[in-house]
PDB file of C-alpha atoms in Angstrom:
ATOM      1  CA  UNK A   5       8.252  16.823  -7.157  1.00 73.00           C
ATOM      2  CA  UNK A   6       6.259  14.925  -4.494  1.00 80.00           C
ATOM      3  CA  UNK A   7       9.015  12.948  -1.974  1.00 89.00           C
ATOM      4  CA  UNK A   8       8.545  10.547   0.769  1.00 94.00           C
ATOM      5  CA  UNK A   9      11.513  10.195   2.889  1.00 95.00           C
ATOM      6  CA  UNK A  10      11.608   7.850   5.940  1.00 96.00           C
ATOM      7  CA  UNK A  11      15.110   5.539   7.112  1.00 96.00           C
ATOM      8  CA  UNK A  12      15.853   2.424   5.180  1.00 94.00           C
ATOM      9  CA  UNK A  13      15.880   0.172   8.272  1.00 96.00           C
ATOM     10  CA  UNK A  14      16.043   0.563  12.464  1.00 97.00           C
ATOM     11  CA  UNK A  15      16.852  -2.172  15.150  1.00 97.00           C
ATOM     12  CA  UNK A  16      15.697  -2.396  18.372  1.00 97.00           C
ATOM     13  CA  UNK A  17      15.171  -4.341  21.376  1.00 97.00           C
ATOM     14  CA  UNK A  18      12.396  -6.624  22.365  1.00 97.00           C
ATOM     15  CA  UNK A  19      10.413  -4.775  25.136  1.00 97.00           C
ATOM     16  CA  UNK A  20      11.805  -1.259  23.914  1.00 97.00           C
ATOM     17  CA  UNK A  21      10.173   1.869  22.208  1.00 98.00           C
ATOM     18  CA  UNK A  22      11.237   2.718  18.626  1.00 98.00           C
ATOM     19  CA  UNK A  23       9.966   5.507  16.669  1.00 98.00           C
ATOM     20  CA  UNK A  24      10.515   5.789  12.914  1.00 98.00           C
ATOM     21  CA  UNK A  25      10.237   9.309  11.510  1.00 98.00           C
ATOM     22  CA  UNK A  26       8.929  10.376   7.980  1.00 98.00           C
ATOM     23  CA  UNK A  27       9.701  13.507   5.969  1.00 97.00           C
ATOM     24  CA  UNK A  28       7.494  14.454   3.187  1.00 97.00           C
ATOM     25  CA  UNK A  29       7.084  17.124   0.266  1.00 95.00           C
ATOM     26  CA  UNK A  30       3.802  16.829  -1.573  1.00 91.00           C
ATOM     27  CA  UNK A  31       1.588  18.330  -3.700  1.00 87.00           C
ATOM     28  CA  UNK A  32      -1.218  19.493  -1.117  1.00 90.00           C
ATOM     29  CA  UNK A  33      -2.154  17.153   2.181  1.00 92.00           C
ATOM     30  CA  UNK A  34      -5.205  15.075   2.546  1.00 87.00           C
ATOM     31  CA  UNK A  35      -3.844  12.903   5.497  1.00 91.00           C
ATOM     32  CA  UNK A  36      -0.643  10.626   6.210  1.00 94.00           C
ATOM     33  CA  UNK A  37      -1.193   6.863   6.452  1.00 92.00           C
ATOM     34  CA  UNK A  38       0.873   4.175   8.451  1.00 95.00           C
ATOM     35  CA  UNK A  39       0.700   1.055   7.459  1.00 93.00           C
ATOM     36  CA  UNK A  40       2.687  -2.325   8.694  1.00 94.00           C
ATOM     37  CA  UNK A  41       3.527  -4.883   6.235  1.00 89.00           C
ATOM     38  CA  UNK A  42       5.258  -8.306   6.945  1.00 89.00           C
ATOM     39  CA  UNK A  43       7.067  -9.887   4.262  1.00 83.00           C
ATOM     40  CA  UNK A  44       5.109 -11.544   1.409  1.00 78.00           C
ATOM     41  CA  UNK A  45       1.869  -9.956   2.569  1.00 83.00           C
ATOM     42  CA  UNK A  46      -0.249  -6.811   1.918  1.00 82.00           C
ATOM     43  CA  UNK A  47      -0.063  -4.058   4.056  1.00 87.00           C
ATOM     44  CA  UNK A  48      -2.399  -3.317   6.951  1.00 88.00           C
ATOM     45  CA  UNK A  49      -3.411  -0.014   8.147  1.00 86.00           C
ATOM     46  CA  UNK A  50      -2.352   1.233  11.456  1.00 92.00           C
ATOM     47  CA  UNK A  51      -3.228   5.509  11.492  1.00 92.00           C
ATOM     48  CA  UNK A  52      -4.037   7.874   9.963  1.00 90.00           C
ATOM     49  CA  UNK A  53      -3.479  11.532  10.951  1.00 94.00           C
ATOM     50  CA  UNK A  54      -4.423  14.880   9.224  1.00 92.00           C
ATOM     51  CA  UNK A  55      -4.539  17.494  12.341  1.00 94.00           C
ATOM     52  CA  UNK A  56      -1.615  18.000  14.241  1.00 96.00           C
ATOM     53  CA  UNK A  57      -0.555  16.384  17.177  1.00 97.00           C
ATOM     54  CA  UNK A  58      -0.627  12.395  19.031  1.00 96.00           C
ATOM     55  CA  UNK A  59      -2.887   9.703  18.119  1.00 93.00           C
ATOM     56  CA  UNK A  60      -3.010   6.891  20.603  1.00 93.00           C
ATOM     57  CA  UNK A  61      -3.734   3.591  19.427  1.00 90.00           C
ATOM     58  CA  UNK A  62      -3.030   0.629  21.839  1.00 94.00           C
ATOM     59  CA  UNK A  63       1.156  -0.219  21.609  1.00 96.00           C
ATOM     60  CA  UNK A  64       1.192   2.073  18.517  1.00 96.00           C
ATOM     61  CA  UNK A  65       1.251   6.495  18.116  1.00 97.00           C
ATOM     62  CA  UNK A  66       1.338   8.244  15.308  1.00 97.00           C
ATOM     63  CA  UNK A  67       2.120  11.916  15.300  1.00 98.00           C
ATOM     64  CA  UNK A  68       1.781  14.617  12.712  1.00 98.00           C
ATOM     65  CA  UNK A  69       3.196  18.295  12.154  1.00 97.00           C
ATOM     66  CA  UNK A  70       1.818  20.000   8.961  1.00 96.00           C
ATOM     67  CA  UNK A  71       4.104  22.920   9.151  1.00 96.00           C
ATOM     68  CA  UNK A  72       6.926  20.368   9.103  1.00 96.00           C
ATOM     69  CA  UNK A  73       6.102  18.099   6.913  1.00 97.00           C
ATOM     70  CA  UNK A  74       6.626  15.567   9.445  1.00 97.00           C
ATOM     71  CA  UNK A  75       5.280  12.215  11.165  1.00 98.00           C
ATOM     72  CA  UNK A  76       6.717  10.028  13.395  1.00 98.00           C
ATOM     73  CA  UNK A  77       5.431   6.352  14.327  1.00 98.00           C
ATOM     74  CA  UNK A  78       5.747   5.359  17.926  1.00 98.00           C
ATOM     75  CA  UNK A  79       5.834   1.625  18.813  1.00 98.00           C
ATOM     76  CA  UNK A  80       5.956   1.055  22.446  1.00 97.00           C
ATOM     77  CA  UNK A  81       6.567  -2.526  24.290  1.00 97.00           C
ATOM     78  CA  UNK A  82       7.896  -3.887  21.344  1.00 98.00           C
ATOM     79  CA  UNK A  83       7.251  -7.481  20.179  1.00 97.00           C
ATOM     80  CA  UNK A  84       9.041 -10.247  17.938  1.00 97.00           C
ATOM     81  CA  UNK A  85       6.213  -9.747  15.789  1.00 96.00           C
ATOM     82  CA  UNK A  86       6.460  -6.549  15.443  1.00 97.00           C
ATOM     83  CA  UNK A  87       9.196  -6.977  12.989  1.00 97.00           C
ATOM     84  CA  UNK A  88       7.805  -5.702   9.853  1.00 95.00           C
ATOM     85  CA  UNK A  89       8.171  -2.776   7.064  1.00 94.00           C
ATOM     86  CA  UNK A  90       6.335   0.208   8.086  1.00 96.00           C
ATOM     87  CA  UNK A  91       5.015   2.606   5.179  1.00 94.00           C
ATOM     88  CA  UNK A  92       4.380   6.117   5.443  1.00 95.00           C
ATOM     89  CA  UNK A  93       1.844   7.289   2.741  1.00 93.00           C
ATOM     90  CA  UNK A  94       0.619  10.587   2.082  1.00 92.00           C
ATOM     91  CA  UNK A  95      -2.691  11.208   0.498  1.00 86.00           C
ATOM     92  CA  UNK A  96      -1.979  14.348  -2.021  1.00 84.00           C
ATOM     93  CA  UNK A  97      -4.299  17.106  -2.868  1.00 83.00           C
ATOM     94  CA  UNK A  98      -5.837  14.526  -5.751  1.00 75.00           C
ATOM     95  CA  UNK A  99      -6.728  11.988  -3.129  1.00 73.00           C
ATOM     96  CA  UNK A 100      -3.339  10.221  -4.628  1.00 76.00           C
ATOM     97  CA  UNK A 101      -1.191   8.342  -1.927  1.00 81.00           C
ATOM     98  CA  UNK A 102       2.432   8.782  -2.453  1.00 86.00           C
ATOM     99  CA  UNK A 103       4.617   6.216  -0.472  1.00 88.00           C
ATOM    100  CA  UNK A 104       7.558   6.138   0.858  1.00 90.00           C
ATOM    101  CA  UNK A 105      10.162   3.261   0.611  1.00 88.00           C
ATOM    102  CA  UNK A 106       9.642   1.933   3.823  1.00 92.00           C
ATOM    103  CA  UNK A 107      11.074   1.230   6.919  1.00 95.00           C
ATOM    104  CA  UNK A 108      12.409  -2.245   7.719  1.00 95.00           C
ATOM    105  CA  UNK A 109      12.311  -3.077  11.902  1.00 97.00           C
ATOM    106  CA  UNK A 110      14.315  -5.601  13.079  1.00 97.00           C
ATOM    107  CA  UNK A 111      13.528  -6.719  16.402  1.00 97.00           C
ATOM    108  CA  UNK A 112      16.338  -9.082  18.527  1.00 96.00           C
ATOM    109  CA  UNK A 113      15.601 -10.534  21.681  1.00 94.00           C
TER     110      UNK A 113
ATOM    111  CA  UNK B   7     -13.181  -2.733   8.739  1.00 62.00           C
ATOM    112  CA  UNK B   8     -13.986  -2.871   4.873  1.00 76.00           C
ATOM    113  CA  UNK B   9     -13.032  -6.389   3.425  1.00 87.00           C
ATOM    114  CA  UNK B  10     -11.198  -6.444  -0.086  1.00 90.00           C
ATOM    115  CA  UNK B  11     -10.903 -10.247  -1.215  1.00 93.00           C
ATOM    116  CA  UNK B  12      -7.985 -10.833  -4.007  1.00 94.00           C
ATOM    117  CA  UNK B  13      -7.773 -14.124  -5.916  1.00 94.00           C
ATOM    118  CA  UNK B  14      -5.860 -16.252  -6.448  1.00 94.00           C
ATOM    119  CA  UNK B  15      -3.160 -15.421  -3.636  1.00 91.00           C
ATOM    120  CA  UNK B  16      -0.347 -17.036  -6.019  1.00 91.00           C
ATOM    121  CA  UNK B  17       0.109 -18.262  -9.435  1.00 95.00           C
ATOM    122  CA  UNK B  18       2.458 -19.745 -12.000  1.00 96.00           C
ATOM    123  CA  UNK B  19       2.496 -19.227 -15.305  1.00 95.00           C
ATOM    124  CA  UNK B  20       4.180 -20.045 -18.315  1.00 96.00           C
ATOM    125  CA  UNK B  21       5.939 -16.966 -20.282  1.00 97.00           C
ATOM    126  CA  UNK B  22       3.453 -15.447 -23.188  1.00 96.00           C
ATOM    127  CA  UNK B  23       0.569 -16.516 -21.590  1.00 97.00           C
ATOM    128  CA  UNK B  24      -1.791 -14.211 -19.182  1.00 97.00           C
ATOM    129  CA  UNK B  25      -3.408 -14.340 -16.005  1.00 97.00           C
ATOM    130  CA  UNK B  26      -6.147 -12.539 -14.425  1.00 97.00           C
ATOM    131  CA  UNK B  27      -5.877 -11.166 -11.409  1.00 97.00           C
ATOM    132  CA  UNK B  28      -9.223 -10.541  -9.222  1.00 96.00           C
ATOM    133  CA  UNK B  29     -10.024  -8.195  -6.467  1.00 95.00           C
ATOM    134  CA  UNK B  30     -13.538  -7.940  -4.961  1.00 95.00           C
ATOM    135  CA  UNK B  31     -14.922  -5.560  -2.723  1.00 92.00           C
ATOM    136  CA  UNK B  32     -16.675  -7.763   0.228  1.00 92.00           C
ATOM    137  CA  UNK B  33     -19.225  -5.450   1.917  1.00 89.00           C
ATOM    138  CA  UNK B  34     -18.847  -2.063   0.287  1.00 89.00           C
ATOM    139  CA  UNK B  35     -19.445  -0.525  -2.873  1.00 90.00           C
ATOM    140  CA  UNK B  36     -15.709  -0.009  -4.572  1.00 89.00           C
ATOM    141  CA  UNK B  37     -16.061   3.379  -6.317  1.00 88.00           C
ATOM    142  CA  UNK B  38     -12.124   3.582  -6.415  1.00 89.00           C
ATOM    143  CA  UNK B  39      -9.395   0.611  -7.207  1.00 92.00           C
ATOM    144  CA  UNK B  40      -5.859   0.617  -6.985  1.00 92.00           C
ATOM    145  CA  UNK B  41      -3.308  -1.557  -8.141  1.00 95.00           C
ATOM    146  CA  UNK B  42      -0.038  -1.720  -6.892  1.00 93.00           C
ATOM    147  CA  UNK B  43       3.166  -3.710  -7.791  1.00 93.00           C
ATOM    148  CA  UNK B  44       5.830  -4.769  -5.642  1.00 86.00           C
ATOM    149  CA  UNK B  45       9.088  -6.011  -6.192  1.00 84.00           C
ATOM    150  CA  UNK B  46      11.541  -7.493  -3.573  1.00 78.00           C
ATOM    151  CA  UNK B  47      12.841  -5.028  -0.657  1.00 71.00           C
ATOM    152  CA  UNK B  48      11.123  -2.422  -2.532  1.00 76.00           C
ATOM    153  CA  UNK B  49       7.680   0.063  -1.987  1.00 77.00           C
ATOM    154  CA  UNK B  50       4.552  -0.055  -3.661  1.00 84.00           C
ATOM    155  CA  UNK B  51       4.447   0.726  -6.913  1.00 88.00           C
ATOM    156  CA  UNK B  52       0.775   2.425  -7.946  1.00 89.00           C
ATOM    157  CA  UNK B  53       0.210   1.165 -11.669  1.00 94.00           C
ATOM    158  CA  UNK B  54      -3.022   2.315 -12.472  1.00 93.00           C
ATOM    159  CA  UNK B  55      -6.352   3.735 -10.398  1.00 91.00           C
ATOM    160  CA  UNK B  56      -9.390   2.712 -12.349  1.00 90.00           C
ATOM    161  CA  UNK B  57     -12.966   4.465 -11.102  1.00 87.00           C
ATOM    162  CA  UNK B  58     -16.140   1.931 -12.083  1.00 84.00           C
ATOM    163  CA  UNK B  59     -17.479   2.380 -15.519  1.00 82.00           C
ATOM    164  CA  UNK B  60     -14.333   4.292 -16.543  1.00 84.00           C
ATOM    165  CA  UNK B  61     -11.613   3.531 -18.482  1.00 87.00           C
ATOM    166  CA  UNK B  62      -8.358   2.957 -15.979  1.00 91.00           C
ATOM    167  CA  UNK B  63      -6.090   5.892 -15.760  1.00 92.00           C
ATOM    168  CA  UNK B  64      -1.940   4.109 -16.264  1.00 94.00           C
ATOM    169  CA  UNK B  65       0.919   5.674 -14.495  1.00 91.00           C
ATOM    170  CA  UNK B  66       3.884   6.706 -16.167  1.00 91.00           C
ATOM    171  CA  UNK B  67       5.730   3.582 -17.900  1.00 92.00           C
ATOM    172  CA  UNK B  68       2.749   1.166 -16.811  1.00 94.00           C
ATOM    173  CA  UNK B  69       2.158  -0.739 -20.067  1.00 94.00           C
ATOM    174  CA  UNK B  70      -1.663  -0.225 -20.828  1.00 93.00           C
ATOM    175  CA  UNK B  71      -2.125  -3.238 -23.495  1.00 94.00           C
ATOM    176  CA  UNK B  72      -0.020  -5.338 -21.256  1.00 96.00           C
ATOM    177  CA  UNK B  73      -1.656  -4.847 -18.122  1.00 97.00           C
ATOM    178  CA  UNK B  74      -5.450  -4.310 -18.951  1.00 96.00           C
ATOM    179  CA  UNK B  75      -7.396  -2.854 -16.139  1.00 94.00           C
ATOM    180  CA  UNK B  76     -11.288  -3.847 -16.163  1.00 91.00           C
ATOM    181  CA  UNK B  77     -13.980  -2.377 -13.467  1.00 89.00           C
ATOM    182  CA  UNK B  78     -16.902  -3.105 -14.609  1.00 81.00           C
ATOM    183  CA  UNK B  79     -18.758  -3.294 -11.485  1.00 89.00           C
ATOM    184  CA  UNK B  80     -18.762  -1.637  -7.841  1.00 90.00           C
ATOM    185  CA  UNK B  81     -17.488  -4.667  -6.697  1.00 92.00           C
ATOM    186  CA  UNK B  82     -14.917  -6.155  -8.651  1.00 93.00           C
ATOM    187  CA  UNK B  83     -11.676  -4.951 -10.621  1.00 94.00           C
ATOM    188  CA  UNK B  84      -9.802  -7.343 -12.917  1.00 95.00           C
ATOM    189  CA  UNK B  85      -6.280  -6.710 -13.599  1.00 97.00           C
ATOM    190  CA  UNK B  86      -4.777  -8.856 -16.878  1.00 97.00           C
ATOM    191  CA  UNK B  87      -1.331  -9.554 -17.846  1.00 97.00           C
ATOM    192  CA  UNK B  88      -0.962 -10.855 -21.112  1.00 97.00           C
ATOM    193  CA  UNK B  89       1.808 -12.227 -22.631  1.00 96.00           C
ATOM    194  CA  UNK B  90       3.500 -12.422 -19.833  1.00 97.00           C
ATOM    195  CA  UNK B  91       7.698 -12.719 -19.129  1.00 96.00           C
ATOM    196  CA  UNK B  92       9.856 -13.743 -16.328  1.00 95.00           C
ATOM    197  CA  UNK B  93      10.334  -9.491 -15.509  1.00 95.00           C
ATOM    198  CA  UNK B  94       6.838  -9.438 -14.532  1.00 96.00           C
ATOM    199  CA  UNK B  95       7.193 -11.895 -11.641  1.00 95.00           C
ATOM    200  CA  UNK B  96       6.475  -9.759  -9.099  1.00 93.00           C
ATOM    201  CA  UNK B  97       3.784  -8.927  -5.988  1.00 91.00           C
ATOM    202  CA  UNK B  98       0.608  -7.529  -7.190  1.00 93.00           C
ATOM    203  CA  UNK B  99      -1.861  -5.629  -4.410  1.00 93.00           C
ATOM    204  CA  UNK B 100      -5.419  -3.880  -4.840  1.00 93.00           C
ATOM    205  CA  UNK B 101      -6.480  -1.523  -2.981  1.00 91.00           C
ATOM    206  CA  UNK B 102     -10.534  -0.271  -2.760  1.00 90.00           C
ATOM    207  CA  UNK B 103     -11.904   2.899  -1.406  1.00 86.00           C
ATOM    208  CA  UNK B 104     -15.416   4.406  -1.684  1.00 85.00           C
ATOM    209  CA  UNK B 105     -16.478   7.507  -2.806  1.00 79.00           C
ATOM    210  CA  UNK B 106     -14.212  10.539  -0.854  1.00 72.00           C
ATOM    211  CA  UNK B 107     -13.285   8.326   2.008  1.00 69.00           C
ATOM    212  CA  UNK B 108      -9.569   8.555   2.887  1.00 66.00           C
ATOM    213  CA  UNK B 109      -9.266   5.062   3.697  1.00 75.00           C
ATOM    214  CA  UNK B 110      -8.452   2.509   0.957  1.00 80.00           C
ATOM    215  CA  UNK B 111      -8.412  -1.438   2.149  1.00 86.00           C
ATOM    216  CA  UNK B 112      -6.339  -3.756   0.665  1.00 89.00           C
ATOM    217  CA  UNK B 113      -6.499  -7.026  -0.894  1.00 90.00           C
ATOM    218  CA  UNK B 114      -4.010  -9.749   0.273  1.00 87.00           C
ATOM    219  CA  UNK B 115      -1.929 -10.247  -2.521  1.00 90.00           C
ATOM    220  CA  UNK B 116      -0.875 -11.791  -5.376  1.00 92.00           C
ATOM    221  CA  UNK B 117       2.224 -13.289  -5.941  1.00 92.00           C
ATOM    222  CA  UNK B 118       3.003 -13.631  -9.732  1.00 95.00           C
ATOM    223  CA  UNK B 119       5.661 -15.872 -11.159  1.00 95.00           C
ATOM    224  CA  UNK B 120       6.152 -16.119 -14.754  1.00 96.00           C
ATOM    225  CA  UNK B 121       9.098 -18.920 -15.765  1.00 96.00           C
TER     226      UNK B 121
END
């Protein structure tokens, strides 16, 4: 079956660096997808990665390892508003995305 | 980016009756559309993927007489819940892509409560 895995919820610190890791099993790879979403709202996209290694975006990186089924999503200088879900998605070989439960980040002052 | 407008943003309804749920493609032609729901603490849910001029293709356990898919056009989807109960209170989200691109936007929402 096709599996999404990332933690249930992280803390961290206001200023900090968090990164929340995703595991996934699919059925082919088209490309993983970030995406933030606050509560009550739809999600926005942040990456999107589908060669291995770093993408750089501003406060945010996303990294990717094909071999190990693996991404991780960097967020660097963190920010009260940065307190959001954060979905990994991965777009299968049918151009499906499969998503994964979510992360929830706290952020405390 | 790509602008996918979804109206209305939240509505109330009265159990058995239905509401119709919009979501336009702004400033690209919508090949694809998604539609998602989402209940409390929990992921997206994909309930259906309709292509335009096609009949909507339901994923497992989606209801497709209660929740009738329409996309009739390249730029608007319609999603319909008739007769609808208190269990179908829930977040509702489109999604549009176009042709083979990777990226689907989304549209902002709509948060359904039947009582």
């Amino acid at each position: 079956g096709q599996n999404i895995d990332q933690p249930t919820e992280m803390t961290a610190t206001e200023g900090a660096i968090v990164q929340i890791n995703c595991t996934y099993q699919t059925s082919g790879f088209n490309g993983l997808f970030w995406y933030q979403q606050h509560a009550g709202e739809a999600p926005t996209f942040l990456s999107y990665n589908v060669l291995d290694g770093l993408e750089e975006k501003g406060r945010f990186s996303s990294f990717l390892s094909r071999s190990k089924g693996y991404s991780y999503l960097l967020l660097k200088e963190l920010q009260m508003k940065d307190s959001a879900s954060y979905l990994c998605a991965v777009m299968d070989s049918n151009y499906q995305l499969i998503w994964g439960a979510g992360t929830k980040l706290i952020i405390k002052p | 980016g790509a602008v996918v407008s979804q109206h209305p943003s939240w509505v109330i309804c009265k159990s058995g009756t239905s509401v119709k749920i919009e979501c336009r493609s702004l400033d690209f032609q919508a090949t694809t559309m998604f539609w998602y729901r989402q209940f409390p603490k929990q992921s997206l849910m994909l309930m259906a993927t309709s292509n335009e001029g096609s009949k909507a293709t339901y994923e497992q356990g989606v209801e497709k007489d209660k929740f009738l898919i329409n996309h009739a056009s390249l730029t608007l989807s319609t999603l319909t819940v008739t007769s609808a109960h208190p269990e179908d209170s829930s977040f509702y989200i489109c999604s549009a892509k176009q042709g083979q691109d990777t990226e689907a936007f989304f549209g902002q929402g709509t948060r359904l409560t039947v009582v």
